[in-house]
Each structure stands twice: as C-alpha cells, then as structure tokens.
Tab-separated table of C-alpha atoms and ligand atoms in Angstrom:
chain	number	residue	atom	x	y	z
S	15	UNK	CA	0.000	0.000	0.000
S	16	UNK	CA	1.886	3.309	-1.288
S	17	UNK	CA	-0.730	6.137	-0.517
S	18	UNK	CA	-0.913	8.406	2.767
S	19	UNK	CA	-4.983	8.787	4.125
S	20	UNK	CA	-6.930	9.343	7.500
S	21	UNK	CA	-9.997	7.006	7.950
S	22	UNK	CA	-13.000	7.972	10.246
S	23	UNK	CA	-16.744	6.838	10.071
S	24	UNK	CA	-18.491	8.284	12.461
S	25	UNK	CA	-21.703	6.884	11.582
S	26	UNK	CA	-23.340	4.581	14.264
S	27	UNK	CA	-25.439	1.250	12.665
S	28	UNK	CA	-28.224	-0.847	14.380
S	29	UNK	CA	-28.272	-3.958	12.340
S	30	UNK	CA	-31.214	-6.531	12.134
S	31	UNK	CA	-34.785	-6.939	12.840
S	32	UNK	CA	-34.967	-5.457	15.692
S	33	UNK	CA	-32.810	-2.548	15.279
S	34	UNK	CA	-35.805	0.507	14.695
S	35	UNK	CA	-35.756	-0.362	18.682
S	36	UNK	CA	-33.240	1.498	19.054
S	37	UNK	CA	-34.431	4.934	17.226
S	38	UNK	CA	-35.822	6.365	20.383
S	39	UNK	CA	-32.767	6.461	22.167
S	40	UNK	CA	-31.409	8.087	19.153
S	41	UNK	CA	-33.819	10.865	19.151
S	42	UNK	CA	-32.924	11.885	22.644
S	43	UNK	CA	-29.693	13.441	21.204
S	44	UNK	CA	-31.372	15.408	19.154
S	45	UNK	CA	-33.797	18.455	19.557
S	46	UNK	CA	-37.287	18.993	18.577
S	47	UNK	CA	-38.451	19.292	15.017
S	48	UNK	CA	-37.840	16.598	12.966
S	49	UNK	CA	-38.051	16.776	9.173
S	50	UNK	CA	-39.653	13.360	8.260
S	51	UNK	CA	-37.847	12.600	4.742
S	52	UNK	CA	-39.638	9.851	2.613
S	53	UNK	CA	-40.112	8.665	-1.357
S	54	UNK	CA	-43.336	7.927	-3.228
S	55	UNK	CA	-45.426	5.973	-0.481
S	56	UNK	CA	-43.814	2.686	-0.414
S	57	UNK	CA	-43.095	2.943	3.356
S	58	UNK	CA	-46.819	3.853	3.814
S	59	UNK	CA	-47.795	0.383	2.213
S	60	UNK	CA	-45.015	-1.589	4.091
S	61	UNK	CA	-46.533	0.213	7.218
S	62	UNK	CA	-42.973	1.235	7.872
S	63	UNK	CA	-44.204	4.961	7.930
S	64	UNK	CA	-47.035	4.099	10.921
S	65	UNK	CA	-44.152	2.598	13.044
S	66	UNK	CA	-41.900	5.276	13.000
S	67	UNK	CA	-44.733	8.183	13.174
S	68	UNK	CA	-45.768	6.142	16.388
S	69	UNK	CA	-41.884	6.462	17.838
S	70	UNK	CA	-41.758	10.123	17.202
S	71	UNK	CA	-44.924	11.127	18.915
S	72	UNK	CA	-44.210	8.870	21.883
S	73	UNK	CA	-40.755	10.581	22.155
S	74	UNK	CA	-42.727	13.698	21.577
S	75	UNK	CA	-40.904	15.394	18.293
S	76	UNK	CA	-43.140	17.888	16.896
S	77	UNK	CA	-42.948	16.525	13.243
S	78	UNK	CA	-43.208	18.054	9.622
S	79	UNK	CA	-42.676	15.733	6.561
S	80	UNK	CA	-40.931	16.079	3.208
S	81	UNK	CA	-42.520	13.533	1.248
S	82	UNK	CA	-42.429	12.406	-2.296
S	83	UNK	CA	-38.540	12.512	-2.788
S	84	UNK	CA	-38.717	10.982	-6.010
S	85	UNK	CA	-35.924	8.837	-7.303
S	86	UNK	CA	-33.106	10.777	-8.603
S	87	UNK	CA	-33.844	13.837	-6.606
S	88	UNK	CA	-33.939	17.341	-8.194
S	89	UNK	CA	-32.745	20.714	-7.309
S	90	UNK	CA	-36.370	21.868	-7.410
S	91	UNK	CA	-37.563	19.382	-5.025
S	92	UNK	CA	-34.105	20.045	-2.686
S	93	UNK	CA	-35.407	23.851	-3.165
S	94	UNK	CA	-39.077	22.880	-1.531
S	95	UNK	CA	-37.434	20.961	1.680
S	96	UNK	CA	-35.352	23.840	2.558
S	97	UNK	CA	-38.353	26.020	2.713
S	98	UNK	CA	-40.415	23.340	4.834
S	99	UNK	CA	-37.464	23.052	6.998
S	100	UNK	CA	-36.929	26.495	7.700
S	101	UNK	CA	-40.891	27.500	8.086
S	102	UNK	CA	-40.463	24.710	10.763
S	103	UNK	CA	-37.114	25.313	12.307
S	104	UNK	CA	-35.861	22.122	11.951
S	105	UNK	CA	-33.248	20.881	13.739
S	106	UNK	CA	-33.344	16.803	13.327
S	107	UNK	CA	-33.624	15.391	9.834
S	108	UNK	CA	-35.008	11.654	9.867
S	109	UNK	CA	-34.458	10.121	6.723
S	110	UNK	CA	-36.480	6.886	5.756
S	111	UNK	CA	-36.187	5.430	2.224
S	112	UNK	CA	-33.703	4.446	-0.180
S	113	UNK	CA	-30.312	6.117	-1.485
S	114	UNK	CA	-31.945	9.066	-3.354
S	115	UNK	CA	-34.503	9.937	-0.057
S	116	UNK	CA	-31.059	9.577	2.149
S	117	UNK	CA	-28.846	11.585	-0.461
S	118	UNK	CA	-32.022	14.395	-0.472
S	119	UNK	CA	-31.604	14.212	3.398
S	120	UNK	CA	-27.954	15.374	3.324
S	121	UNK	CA	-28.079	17.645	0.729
S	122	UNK	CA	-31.128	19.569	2.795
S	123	UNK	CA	-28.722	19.294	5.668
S	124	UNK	CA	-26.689	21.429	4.065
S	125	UNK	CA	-28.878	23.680	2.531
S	126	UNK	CA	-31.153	24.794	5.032
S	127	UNK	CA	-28.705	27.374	6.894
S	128	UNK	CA	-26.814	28.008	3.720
S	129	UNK	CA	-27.192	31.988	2.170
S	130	UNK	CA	-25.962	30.744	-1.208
S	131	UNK	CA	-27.876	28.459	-4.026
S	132	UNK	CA	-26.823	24.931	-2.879
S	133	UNK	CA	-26.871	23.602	-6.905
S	134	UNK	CA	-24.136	26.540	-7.503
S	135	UNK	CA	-22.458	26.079	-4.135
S	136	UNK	CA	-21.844	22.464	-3.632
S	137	UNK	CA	-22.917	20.915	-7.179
S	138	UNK	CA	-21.277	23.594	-9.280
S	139	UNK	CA	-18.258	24.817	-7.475
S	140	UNK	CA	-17.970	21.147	-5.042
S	141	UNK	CA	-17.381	23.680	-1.924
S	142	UNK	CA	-17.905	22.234	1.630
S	143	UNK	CA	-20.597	23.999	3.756
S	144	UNK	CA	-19.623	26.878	5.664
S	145	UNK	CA	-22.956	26.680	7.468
S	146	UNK	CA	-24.625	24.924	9.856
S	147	UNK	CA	-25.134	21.063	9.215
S	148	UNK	CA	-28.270	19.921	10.657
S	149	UNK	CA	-28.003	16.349	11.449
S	150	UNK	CA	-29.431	13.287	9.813
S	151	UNK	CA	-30.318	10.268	11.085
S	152	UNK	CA	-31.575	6.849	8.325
S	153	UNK	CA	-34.369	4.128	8.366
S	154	UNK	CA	-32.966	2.474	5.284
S	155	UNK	CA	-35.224	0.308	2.946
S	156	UNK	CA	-33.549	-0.027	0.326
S	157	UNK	CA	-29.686	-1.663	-0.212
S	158	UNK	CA	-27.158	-0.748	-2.713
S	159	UNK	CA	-25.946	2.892	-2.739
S	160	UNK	CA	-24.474	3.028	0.704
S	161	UNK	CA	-25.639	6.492	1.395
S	162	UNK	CA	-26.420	5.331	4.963
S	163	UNK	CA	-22.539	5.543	5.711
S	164	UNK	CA	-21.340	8.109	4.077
S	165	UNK	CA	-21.160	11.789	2.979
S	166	UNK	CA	-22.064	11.465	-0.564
S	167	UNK	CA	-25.159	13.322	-1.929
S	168	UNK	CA	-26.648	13.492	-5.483
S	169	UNK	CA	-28.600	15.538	-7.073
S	170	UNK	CA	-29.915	15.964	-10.746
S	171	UNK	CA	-30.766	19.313	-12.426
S	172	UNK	CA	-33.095	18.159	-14.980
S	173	UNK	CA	-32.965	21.191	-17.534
S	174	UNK	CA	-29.778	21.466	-17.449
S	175	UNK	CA	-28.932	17.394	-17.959
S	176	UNK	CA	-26.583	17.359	-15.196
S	177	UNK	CA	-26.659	14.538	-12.401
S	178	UNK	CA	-23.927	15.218	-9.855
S	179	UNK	CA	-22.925	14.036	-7.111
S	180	UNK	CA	-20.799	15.453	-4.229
S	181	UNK	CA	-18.698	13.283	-1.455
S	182	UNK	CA	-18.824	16.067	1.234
S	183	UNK	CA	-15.053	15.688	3.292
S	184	UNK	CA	-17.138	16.888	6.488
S	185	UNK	CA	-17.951	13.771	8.191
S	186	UNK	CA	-20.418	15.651	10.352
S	187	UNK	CA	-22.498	15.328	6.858
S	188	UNK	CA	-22.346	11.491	7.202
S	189	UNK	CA	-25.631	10.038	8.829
S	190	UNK	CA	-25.243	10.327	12.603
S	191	UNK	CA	-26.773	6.610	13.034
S	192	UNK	CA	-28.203	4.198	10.784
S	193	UNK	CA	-30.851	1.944	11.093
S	194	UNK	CA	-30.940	-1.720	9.187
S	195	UNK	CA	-33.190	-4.080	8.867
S	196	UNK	CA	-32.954	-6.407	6.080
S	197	UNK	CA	-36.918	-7.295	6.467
S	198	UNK	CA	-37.600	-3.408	5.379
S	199	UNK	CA	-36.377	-4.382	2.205
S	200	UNK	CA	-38.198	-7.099	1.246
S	201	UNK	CA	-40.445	-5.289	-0.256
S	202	UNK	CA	-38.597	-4.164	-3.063
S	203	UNK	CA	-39.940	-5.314	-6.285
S	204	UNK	CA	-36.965	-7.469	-7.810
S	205	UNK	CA	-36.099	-4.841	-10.786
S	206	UNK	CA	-35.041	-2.464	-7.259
S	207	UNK	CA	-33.174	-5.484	-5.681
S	208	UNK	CA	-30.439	-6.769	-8.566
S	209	UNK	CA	-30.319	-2.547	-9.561
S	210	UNK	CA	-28.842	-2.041	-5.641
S	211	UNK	CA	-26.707	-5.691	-6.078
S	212	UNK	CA	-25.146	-4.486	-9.013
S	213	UNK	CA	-24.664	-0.840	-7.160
S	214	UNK	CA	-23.332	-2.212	-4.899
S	215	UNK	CA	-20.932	-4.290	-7.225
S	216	UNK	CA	-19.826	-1.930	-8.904
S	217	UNK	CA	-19.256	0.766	-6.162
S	218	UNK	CA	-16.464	-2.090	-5.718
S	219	UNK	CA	-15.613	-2.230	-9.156
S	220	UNK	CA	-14.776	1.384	-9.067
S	221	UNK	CA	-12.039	1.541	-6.163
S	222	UNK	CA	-10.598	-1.860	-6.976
S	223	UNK	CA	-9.651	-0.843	-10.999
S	224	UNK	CA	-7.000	1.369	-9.715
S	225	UNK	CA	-3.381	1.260	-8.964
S	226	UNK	CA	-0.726	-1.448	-9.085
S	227	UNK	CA	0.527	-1.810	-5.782
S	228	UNK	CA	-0.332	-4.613	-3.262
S	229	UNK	CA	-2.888	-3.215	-1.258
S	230	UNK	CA	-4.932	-4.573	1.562
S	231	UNK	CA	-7.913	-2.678	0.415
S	232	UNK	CA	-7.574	-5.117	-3.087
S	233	UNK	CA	-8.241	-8.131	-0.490
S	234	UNK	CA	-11.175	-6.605	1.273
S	235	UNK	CA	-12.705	-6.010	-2.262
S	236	UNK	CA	-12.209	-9.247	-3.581
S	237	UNK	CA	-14.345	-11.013	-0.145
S	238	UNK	CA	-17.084	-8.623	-0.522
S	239	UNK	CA	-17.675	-9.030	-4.307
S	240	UNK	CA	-17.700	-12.778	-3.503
S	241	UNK	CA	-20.059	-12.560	-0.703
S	242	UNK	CA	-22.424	-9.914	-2.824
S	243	UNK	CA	-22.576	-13.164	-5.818
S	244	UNK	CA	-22.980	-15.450	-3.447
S	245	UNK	CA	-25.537	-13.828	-1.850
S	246	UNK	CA	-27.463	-12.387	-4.833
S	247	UNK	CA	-27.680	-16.105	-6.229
S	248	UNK	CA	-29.142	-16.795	-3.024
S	249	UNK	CA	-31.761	-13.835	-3.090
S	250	UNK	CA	-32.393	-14.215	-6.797
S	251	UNK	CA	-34.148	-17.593	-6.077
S	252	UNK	CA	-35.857	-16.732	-2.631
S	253	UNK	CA	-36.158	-13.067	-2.401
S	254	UNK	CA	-37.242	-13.652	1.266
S	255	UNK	CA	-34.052	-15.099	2.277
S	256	UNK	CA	-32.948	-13.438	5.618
S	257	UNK	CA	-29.581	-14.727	5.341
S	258	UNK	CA	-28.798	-13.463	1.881
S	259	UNK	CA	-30.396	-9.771	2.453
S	260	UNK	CA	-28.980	-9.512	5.740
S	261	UNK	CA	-25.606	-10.096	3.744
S	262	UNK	CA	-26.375	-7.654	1.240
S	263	UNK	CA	-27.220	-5.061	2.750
S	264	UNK	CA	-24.044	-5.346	5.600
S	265	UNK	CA	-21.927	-5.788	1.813
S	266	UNK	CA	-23.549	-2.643	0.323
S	267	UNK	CA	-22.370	-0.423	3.569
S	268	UNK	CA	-19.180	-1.812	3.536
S	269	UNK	CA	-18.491	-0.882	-0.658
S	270	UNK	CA	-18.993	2.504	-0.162
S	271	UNK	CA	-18.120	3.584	3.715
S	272	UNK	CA	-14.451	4.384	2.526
S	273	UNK	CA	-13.095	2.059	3.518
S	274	UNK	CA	-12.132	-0.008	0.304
S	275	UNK	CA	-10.576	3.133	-1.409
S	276	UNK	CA	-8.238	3.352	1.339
S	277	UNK	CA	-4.816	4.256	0.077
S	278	UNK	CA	-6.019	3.822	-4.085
S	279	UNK	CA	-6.353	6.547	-6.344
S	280	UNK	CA	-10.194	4.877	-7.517
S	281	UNK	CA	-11.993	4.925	-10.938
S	282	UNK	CA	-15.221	6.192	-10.260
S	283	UNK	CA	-15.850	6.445	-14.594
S	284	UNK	CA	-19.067	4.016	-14.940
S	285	UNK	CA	-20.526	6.497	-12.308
S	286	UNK	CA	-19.828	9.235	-13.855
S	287	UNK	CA	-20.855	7.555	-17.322
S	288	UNK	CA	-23.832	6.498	-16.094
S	289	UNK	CA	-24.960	9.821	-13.861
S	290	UNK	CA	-24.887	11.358	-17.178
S	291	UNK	CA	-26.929	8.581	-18.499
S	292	UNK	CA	-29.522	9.122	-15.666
S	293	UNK	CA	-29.507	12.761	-16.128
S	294	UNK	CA	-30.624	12.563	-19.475
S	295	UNK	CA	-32.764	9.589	-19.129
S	296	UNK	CA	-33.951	9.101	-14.830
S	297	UNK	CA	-33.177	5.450	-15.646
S	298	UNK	CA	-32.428	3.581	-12.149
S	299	UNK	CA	-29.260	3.934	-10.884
S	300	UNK	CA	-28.020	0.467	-10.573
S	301	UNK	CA	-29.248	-0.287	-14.586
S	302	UNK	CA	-27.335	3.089	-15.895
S	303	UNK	CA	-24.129	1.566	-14.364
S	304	UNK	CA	-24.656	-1.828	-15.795
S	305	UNK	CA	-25.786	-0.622	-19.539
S	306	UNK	CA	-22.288	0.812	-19.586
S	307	UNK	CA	-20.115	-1.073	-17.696
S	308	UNK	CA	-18.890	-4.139	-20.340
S	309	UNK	CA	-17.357	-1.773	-23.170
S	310	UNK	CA	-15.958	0.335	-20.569
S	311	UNK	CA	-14.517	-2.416	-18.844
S	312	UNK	CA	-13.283	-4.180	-22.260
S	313	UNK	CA	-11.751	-0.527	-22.734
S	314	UNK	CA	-9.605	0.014	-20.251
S	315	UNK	CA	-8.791	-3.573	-19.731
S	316	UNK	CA	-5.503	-3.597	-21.455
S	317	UNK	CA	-4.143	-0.765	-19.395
S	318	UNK	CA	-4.860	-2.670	-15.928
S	319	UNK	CA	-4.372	-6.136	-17.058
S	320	UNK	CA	-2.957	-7.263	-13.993
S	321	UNK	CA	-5.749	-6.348	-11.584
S	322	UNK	CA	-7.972	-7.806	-14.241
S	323	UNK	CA	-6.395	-10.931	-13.995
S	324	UNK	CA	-6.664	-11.098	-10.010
S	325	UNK	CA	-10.330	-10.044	-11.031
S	326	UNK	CA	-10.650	-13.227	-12.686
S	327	UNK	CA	-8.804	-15.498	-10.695
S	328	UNK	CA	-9.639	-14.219	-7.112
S	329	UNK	CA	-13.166	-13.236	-7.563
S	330	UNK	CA	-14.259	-15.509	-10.097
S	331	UNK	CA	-12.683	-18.702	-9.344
S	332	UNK	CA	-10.999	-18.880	-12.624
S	333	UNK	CA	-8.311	-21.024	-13.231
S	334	UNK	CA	-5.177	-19.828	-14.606
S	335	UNK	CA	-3.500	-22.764	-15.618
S	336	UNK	CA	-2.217	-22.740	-19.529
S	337	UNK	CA	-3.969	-18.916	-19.999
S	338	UNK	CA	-2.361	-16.243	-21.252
S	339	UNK	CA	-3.200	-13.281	-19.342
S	340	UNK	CA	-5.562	-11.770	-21.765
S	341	UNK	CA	-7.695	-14.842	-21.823
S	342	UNK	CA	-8.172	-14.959	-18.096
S	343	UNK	CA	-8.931	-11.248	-18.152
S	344	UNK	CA	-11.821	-11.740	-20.622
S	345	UNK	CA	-12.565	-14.999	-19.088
S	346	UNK	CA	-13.059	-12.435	-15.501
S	347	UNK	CA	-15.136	-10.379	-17.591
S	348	UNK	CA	-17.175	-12.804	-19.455
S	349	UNK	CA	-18.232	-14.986	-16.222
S	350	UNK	CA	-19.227	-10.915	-14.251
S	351	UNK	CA	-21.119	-10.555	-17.799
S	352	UNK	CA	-23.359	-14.431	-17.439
S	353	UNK	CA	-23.751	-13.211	-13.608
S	354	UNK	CA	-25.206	-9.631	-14.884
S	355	UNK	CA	-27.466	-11.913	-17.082
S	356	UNK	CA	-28.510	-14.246	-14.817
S	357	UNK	CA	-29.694	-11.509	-12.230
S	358	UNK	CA	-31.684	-9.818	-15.150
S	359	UNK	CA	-29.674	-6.648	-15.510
S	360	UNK	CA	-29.568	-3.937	-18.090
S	361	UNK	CA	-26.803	-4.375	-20.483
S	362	UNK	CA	-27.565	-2.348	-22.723
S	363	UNK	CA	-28.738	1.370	-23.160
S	364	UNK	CA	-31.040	0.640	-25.308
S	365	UNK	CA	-33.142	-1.249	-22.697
S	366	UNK	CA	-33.440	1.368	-20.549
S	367	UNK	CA	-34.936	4.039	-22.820
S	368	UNK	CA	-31.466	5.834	-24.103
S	369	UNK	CA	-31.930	6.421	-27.710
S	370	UNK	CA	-28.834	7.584	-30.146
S	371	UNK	CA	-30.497	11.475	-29.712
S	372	UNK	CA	-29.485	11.396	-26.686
S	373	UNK	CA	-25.583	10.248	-26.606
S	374	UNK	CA	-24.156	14.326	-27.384
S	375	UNK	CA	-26.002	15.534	-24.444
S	376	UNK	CA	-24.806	11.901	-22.163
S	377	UNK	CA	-20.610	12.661	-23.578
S	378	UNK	CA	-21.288	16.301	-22.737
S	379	UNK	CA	-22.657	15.834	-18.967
S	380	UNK	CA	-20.186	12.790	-17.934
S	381	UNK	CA	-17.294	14.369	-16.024
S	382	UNK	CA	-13.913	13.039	-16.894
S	383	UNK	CA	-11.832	11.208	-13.416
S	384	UNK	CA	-7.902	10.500	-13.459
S	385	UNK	CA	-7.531	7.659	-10.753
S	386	UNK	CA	-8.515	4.699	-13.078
S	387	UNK	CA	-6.320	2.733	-15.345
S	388	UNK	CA	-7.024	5.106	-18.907
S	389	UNK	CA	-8.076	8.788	-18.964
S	390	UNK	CA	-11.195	8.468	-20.696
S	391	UNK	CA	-10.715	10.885	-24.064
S	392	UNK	CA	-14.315	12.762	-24.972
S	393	UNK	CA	-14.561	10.478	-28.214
S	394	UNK	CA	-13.854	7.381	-25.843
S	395	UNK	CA	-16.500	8.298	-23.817
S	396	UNK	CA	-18.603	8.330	-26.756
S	397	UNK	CA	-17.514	4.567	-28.014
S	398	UNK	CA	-18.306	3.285	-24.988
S	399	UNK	CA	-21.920	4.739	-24.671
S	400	UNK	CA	-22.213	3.724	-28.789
S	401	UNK	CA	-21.106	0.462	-27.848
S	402	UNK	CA	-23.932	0.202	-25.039
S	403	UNK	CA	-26.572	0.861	-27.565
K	520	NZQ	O1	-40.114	6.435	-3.386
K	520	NZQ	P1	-40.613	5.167	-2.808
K	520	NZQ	O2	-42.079	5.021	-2.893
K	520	NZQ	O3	-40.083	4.896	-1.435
K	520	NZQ	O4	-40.083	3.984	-3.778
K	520	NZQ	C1	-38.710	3.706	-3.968
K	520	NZQ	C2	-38.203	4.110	-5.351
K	520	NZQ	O5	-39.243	4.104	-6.286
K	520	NZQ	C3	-38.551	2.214	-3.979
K	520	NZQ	N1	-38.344	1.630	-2.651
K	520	NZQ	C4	-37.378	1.946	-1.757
K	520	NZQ	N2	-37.489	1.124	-0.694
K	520	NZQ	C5	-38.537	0.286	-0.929
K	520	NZQ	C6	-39.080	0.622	-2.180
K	520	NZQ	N3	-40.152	-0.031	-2.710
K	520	NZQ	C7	-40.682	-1.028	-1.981
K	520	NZQ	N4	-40.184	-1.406	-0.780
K	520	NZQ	C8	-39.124	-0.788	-0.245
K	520	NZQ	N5	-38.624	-1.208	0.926
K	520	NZQ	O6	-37.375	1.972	-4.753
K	520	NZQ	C9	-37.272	2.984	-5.744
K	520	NZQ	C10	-35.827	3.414	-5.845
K	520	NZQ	O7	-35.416	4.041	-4.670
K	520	NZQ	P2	-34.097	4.942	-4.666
K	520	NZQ	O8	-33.904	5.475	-3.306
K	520	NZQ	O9	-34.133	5.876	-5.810
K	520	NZQ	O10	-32.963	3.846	-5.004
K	520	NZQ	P3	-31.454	3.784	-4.610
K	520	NZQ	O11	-31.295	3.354	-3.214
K	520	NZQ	O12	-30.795	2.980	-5.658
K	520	NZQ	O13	-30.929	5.302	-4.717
K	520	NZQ	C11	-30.571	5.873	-5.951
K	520	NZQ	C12	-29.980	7.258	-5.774
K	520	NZQ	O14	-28.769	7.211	-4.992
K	520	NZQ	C13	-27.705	7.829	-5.717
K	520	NZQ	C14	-28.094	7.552	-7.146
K	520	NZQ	O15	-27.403	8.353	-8.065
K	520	NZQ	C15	-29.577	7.826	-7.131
K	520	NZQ	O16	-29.839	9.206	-7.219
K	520	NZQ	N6	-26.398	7.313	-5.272
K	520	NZQ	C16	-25.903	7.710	-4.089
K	520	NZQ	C17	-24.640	7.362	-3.659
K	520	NZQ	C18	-24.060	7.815	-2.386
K	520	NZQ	N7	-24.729	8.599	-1.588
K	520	NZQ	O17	-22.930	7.481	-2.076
K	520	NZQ	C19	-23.764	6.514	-4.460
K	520	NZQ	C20	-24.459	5.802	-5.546
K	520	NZQ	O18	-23.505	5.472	-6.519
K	520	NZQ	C21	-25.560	6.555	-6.190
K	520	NZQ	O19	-25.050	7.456	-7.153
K	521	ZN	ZN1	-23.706	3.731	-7.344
C-alpha cells in the first residue's frame, strides 16, 4: 500500500430486525423538530411509515414531513425541503427510504442554513458547507448505494442534464446513526433489488480498478464481491431469504463507507458515465451503471491487465492454468457478464430508454476522473456509450 490517508466513520449502525428499537434512544440526542424525509409511499404500504410516526410522537418530536422525494432527486424538489425546513425550524432530519430519499436528506442538511444556491455552491463549485449542518439520522429500505454511511449526496438538475454528485469531506455530513433491517427491504420489487446488487458491485468495481501496488484494500474487495454473488444467487431464487439480504445489505455499507478506497487513487468512470446517463434519461441507478459497464470495462482492460487478472482469478474462481493473461482477463469479464445476465440486468442502453439522440447531451454531462487505469478521451467516452446501444 503506497498512498498516505486518514480514515474515520463516524456513523453509528443498528443492524437486524430489531434494530428501529433502538431509534428512540437516538432521538434523545437530538432536539425537537424533525423533518420526516420519505419517497413515493412505499413505506406507507409496508406500514414502515405508521411505526416510526408512532416512535416520534411517543418521544414527543413535533414533526413536519418532506414527502415524495422521487428517485433521482432534483434541485427543485431540494429547493421545496429547505423552505419546509426552515418554516419549521428544523433541527433533526429523519431520513427513511432508499439512497436518493437519504442523499435528499444530506443535501437539505446542508442547505437549510446556507445563504448561497446549494446547486451553484456544492454541485457547481464542489465547496464544503460553511454553514450549519443539521443532522441526519436513516431508516434504510432499500440496499445498494451506501448512502447510509457516508457523505455522498446526489442531485440531478433536470434542464440542465446534469446529475452530480458530491462526497462532502465533512464527516459531520455522514448520517449520525443508521438503522438496518434487512426485512424493510423485502419489499422491493426485484427490478429495485439486482439494480442495488449491481450498485453495490460496482461501487467495488470502481475503487478496486486502480493502482498497481499490493494493497490490503484489493483483499477486502475481492471477499465482498464474492459474498455480494454469493448472496445475490441466493436472493435471486428466494427473495425472502434473511440470510442473503442480511448479507447484502451489511456488503452494500461496507463498498462505499471508505473504507475499500483506502490508500487507491479509484476509478469512479461508470458512475460518472452512467450519472450522465440518468440525467438525461432518470433510468435507475443500478441499470445506468450496468448498460455501460462491459465496453468500458473491455476498454480500459488492457491498461490494468494485472488487476484484471486477479479479477478473474480471485473473484471468479478462474483457473489460470495454460492462460495467457488476456484470456483470463476476458474470461473475468465474461463470467461478471453471465452473472449480470442471470440476475436480469440492463446491459444495454437501449433497454433502458437511451436512444442515439441522446448520446451528445450523455458525452457532454459525464465528467472526466484521473484515478482509473485510462483517462477516458471525450470520443472514448462516446464509443463506450455507442457500444452500449
Ligand atoms: O419512493 P418510494 O415510494 O419509497 O419507492 C422507492 C423508489 O421508487 C422504492 N423503494 C425503496 N425502498 C422500498 C421501495 N419499494 C418497496 N419497498 C421498499 N422497501 O425503490 C425505488 C428506488 O429508490 P431509490 O432510493 O431511488 O434507489 P437507490 O437506493 O438505488 O438510490 C438511488 C440514488 O442514490 C444515488 C443515485 O445516483 C440515485 O440518485 N447514489 C448515491 C450514492 C451515495 N450517496 O454514495 C452513491 C451511488 O452510486 C448513487 O449514485
Ligand atoms: Zn452507485
């Protein structure tokens, strides 16, 4: 490991299916108003939105609720919280959804004692706040993104095509605790479950493609991607398999708490490919990153041929007896491609309403990252979305 970094999550989790019992003691820290954050209604039908109104009044919080954060959330709707939270002084913000009601939840926490637009401040210009930070707390119901531990936020400005996201250095912007139960997520239709699983995956992906040098993170990487197929096998047949949620969603916190990129430079380009792709399209997160993800893998392949060997091998149980290197790097990319297949994933653009129309607005609003193995050119980021079609 060759790279100097400081680690701290701060973030405290209650894990399993009994772990909401522990929200009231959470509230205590906290003062008085609480912004209730939710989606579109699912936690109304899963009657996870009567339990939770029933904890708050019995710890007495006088409540005011943001619903409807839709996936994807936009400035606009970010703009409507921050004027519900101020009219009600809030001071707690209870989050209870998936990734995008959780991101919403920590962008308004940064937004409601800001004096400057938050798009131009922190979406724009990437500045931390220099306000305060009202704190967030998460029911989550909904596994993949791994907003629940840590300080990432995004937010999509539908006119002008842009989906960004932000990974705030404050870790007072991290949730304060989190709260998972892998029966809240159950309900997920199955389109919502393999969409987090390959997230997840790829959230992975993205800090293992990087560097050369032997690096503990590497290991850590290569036991959670081989938990999350184990485990999504598992899930794929019985969806109401404790076990194989409760794995899940413990993998999905652990891809993206920071850990993982520990002392690597990290890729982070199918994001950014597919944020642009979601942008222009409000496709589900999880299928943007796997429409895109095989030609930009087969792309940069040659320049990190090593790792994408130990991909193979390590990860996919290859063997690498009488291969030449470039076989058992397909052969890792061709078994992650039957897996992607077999869980009923995207693979290709086209199947997730991106027509050719919309490819010079997609290469315009994908921002460019350094740490992987290639710098993506402009016209490479073009082949690779033409090669999703
Ligand atoms: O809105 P409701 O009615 O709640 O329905 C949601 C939504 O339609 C539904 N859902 C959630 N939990 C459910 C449920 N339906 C039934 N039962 C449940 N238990 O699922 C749909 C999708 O929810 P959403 O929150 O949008 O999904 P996800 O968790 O994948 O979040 C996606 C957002 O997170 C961002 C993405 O870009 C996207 O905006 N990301 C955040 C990251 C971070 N903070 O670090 C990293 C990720 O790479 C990602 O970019
Ligand atoms: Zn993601």
């Amino acid at each position: 490991m060759l790279e100097n970094f400081s680690y701290c999550n701060p973030t405290k989790l209650y894990f399993g299916e009994n772990a909401l019992e522990n929200l009231t003691v959470e509230l205590t820290k906290y003062g008085n108003n609480v912004a209730l954050v939710y989606g579109g209604g699912s936690i109304k039908k899963n009657g996870i939105y009567d339990e939770i109104i029933g904890i708050l009044k019995s710890a007495g919080k006088t409540v005011s609720e943001i619903a409807g954060v839709m996936p994807n959330p936009t400035i606009h709707k970010l703009y409507e919280g921050v004027e519900i939270a101020r009219t009600n002084k809030v001071d707690f913000i209870l989050a209870v959804g998936g990734g995008s009601v959780v991101d919403y939840a920590k962008a308004l926490s940064v937004s409601i004692h800001c004096d400057e637009d938050p798009w131009e401040k922190y979406y724009a210009r990437f500045e931390e706040p220099a306000c305060e930070i009202v704190p967030v707390g998460v029911v989550l119901t909904m596994v993949g993104t791994g907003s629940e531990m840590n300080a990432g936020a995004v937010i999509t400005y539908p006119e002008k095509k842009l989906k960004i996201g932000h990974v705030f250095a404050d870790e007072k912007i991290m949730p304060r605790f989190s709260i998972l139960n892998p029966k809240y997520t159950m309900s997920l239709p199955k389109s919502q479950m393999v969409a987090g699983i390959y997230d997840m995956f790829n959230h992975i992906c993205e800090q293992y493609f990087s560097g050369e040098d032997d690096n503990t993170s590497d290991y850590i990487s290569e036991g959670l991607m081989r938990s999350i197929i184990h485990s999504s096998r598992i899930a794929m047949k019985d969806m109401n398999d404790y076990e194989a949620r409760s794995n899940l969603m413990w993998a999905a916190a652990w891809a993206l708490n920071t850990l993982v990129s520990k002392g690597k430079s990290t890729d982070w380009m199918v994001h950014m490919l597919g944020q642009s792709v979601g942008a222009c399209s409000n496709a589900t997160h999880g299928m943007t990153l796997s429409a895109v993800s095989l030609p930009y893998y087969k792309m940069i392949m040659p320049y990190g041929i090593q790792k994408f060997v130990r991909f193979a091998v390590n990860v996919w149980n290859i063997s690498p007896v009488g291969k030449t290197e470039k076989q058992l790097a397909e052969e890792g990319l061709s078994a992650m491609e039957m897996w992607m297949k077999e869980l009923g994933l995207a693979t290709k653009l086209s199947q997730i309403g991106v027509t050719t129309e919309m490819i010079d607005d997609i290469v315009k609003g994908t921002l460019i990252m350094k740490g992987g193995y290639k710098v993506l050119s402009k016209d490479d980021v073009r082949e690779v979305l033409m090669q999703s079609m």
